[in-house]
Short mmCIF file of C-alpha atoms and ligand atoms in Angstrom, two decimals:
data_model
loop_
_atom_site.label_atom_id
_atom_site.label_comp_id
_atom_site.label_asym_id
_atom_site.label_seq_id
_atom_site.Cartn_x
_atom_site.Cartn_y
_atom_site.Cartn_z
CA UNK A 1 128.81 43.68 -88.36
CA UNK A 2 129.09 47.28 -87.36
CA UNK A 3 126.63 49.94 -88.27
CA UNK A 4 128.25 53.55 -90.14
CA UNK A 5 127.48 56.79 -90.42
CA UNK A 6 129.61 58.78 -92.80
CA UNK A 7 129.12 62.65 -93.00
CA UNK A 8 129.83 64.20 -96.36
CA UNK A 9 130.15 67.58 -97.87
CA UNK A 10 131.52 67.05 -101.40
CA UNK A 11 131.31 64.49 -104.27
CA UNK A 12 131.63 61.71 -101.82
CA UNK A 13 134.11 59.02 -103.91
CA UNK A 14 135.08 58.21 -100.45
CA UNK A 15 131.52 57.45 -99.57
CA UNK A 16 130.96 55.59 -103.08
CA UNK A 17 134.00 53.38 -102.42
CA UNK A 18 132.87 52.48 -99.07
CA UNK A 19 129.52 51.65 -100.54
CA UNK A 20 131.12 49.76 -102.90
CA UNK A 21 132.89 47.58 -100.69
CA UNK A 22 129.82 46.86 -98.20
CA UNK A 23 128.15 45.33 -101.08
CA UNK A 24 130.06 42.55 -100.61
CA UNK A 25 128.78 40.32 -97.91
CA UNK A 26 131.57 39.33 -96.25
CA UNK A 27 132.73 43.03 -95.52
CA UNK A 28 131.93 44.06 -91.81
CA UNK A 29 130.31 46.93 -92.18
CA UNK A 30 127.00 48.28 -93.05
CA UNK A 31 126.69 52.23 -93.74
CA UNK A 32 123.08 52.98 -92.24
CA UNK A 33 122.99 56.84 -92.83
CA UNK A 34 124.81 59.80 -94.88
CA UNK A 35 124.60 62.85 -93.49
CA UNK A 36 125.62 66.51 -94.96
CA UNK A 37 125.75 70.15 -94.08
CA UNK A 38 124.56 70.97 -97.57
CA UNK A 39 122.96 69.81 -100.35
CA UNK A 40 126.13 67.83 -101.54
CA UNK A 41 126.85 65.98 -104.79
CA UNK A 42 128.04 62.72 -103.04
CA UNK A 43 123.91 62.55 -101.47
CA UNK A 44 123.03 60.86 -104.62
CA UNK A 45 125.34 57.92 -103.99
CA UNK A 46 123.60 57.05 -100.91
CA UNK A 47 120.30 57.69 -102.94
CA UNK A 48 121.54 55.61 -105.55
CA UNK A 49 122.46 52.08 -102.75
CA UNK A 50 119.03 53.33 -101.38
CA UNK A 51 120.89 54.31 -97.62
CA UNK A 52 119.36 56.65 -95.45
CA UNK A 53 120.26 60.57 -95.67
CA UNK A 54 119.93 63.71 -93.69
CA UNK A 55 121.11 67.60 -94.28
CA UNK A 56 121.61 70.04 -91.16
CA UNK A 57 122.63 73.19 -92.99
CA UNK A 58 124.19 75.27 -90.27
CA UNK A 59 122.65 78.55 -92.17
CA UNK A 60 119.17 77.91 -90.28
CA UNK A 61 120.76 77.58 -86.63
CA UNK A 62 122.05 80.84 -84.54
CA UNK A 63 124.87 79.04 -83.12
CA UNK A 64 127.18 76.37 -84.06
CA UNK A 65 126.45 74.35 -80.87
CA UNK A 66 122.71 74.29 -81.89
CA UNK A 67 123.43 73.44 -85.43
CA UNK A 68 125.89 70.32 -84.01
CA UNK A 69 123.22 69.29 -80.98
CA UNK A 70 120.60 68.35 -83.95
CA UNK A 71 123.69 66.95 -86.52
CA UNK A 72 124.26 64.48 -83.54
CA UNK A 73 120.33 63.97 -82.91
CA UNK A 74 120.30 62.86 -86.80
CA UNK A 75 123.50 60.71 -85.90
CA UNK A 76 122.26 59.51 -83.24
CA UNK A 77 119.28 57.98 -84.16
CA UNK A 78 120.82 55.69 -86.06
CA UNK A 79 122.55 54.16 -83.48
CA UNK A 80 126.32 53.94 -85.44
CA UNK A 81 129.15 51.95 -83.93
CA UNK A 82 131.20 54.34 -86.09
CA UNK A 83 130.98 57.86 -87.65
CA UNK A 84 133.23 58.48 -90.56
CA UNK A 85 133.80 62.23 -91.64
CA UNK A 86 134.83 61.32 -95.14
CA UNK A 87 135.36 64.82 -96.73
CA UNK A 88 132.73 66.52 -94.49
CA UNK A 89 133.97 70.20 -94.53
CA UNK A 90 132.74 71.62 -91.48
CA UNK A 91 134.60 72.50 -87.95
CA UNK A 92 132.56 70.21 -84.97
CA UNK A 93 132.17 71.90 -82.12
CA UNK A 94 133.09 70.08 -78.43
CA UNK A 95 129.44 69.09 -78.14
CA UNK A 96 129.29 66.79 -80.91
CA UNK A 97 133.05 65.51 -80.82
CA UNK A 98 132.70 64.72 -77.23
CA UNK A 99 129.07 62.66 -77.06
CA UNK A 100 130.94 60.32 -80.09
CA UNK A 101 134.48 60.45 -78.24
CA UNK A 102 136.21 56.77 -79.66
CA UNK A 103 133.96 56.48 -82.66
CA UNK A 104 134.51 59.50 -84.62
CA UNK A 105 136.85 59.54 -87.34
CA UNK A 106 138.31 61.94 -90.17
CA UNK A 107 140.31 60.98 -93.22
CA UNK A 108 142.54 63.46 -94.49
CA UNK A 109 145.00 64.18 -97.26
CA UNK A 110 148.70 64.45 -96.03
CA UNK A 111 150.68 62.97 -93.76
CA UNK A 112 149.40 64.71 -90.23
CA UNK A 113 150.79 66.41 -88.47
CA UNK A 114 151.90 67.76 -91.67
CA UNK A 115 149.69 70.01 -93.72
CA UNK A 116 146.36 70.59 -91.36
CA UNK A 117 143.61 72.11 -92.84
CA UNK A 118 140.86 72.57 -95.51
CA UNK A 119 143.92 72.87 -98.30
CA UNK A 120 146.21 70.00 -97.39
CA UNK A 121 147.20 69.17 -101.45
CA UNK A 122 147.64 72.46 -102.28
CA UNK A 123 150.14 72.57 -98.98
CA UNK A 124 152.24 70.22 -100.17
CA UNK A 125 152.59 71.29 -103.04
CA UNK A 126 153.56 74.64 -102.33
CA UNK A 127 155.63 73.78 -99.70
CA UNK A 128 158.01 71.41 -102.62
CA UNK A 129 157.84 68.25 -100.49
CA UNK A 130 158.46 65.40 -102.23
CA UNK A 131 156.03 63.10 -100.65
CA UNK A 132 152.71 63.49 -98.90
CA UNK A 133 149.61 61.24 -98.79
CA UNK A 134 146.80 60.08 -96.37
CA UNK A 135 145.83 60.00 -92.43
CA UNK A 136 142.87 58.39 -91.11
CA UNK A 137 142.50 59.90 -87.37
CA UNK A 138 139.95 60.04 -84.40
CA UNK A 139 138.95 63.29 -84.17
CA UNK A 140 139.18 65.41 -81.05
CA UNK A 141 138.50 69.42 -80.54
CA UNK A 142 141.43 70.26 -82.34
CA UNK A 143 141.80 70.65 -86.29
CA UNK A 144 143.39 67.67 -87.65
CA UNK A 145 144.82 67.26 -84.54
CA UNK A 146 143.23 63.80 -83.10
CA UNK A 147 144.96 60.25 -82.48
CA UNK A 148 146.54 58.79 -85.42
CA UNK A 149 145.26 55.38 -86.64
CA UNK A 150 147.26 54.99 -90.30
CA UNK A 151 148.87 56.96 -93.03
CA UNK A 152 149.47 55.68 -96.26
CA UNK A 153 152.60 58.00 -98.66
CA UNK A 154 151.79 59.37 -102.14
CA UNK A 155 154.74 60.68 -103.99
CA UNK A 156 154.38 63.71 -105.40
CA UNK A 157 155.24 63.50 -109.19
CA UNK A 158 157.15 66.56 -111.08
CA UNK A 159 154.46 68.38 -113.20
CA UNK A 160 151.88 67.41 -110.17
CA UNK A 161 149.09 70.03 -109.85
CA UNK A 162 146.64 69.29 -107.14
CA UNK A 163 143.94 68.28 -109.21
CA UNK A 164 146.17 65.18 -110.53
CA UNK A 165 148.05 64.86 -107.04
CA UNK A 166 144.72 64.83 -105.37
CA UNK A 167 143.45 62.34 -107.54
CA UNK A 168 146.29 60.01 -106.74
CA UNK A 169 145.62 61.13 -102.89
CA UNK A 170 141.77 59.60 -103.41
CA UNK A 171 142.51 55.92 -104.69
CA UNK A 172 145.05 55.64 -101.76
CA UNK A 173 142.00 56.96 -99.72
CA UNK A 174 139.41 54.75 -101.33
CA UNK A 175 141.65 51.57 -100.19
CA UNK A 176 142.69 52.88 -96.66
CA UNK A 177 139.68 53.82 -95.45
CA UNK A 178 137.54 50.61 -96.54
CA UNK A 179 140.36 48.80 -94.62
CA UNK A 180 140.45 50.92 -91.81
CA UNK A 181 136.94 50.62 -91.04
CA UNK A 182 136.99 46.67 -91.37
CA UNK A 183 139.94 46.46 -89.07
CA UNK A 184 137.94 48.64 -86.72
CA UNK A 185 134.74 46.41 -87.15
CA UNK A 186 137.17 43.11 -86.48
CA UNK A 187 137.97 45.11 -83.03
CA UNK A 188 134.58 46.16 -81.98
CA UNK A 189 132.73 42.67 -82.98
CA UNK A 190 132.36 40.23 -80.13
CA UNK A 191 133.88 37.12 -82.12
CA UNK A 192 137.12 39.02 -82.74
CA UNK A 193 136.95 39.43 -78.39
CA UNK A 194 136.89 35.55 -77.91
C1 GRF B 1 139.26 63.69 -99.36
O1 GRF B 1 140.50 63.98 -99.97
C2 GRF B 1 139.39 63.66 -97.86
O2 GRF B 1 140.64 63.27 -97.42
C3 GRF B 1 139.18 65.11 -97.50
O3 GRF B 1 138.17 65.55 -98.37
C4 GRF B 1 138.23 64.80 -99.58
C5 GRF B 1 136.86 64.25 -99.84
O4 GRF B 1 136.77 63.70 -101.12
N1 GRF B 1 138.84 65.26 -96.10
P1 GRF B 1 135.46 62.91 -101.60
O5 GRF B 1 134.27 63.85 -101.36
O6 GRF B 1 135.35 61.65 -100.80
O7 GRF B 1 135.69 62.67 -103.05
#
């Protein structure tokens, strides 16, 4: 069994569908903390399966170094085996991505390298692809730029806007990630070693 921290910034459905899963007893994983830079929507899912939660709002820190030294303090003391940054929309500086170097990992909606950034959907589908979809990645200094673990395609349907593409994008996410993070557990847990 591995312990998780997952950092959010939004409505968390990620975070819900990893909750989800861990319910079931059998699944390797046990999310110990949710963290935030804000007072996100997604806190009250944690609230909800009575997990742990934290906010370091970068507003009351004069530098981003400071503001990431105490995010990884509140990390930290929950002594993860993995951190998941599952829609948490803030660049981490080299402080924190270094100290969790291996164990930090982003999920994000396109194919990487294709379509970086905070707007990946709305990329796509201004750019008239005719597929995109979902990349689960360790994170590194870069944006978007770290060691690939899986993608997963979405087509992209005619009539798509990015609220219904995105939507799509999310239950391909919801899957992915829950797998991801078991297959990682499987790797990390001494049995799986013998
Ligand atoms: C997801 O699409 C994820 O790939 C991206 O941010 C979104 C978060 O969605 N990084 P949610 O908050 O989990 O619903």
């Amino acid at each position: 069994m591995i312990s998780v921290v997952v950092l959010i910034s939004g409505s968390g459905s990620n975070l819900l569908a990893l909750l989800q899963k861990s319910e079931n007893p059998i699944y390797p994983a046990k999310i110990v903390a949710v963290g935030s830079d804000c007072d996100a929507a997604g806190l009250e899912h944690a609230e909800l399966y009575e997990v742990d939660t934290f906010v370091v709002n970068p507003a009351q820190f004069s530098s981003k170094e400071d503001w990431a030294t105490t995010l990884l303090a509140n990390v930290q003391h929950h002594q993860p085996d993995l951190v998941v940054l599952a829609g948490f929309m803030r660049i981490l500086p080299a402080n924190f991505v270094t100290a969790l170097k291996g164990k930090l990992i982003n999920i994000h909606p396109s194919l990487l390298p294709e379509f970086k950034g905070a707007h990946a959907v709305r990329d796509a589908l201004a750019a008239g692809v005719t597929k995109t979809g979902v990349t689960i990645h360790y994170v590194d200094e870069g944006i978007d730029t770290g060691d690939i673990i899986v993608q997963s395609e979405v087509l992209i349907e005619p009539g798509d806007s990015e609220r219904t593409l995105h939507e799509r994008i999310k239950k391909v996410e919801h899957e992915l990630l829950a797998a991801t993070i078991e297959q990682l557990a499987h790797q990390q847990s001494p049995v799986a070693k013998l």
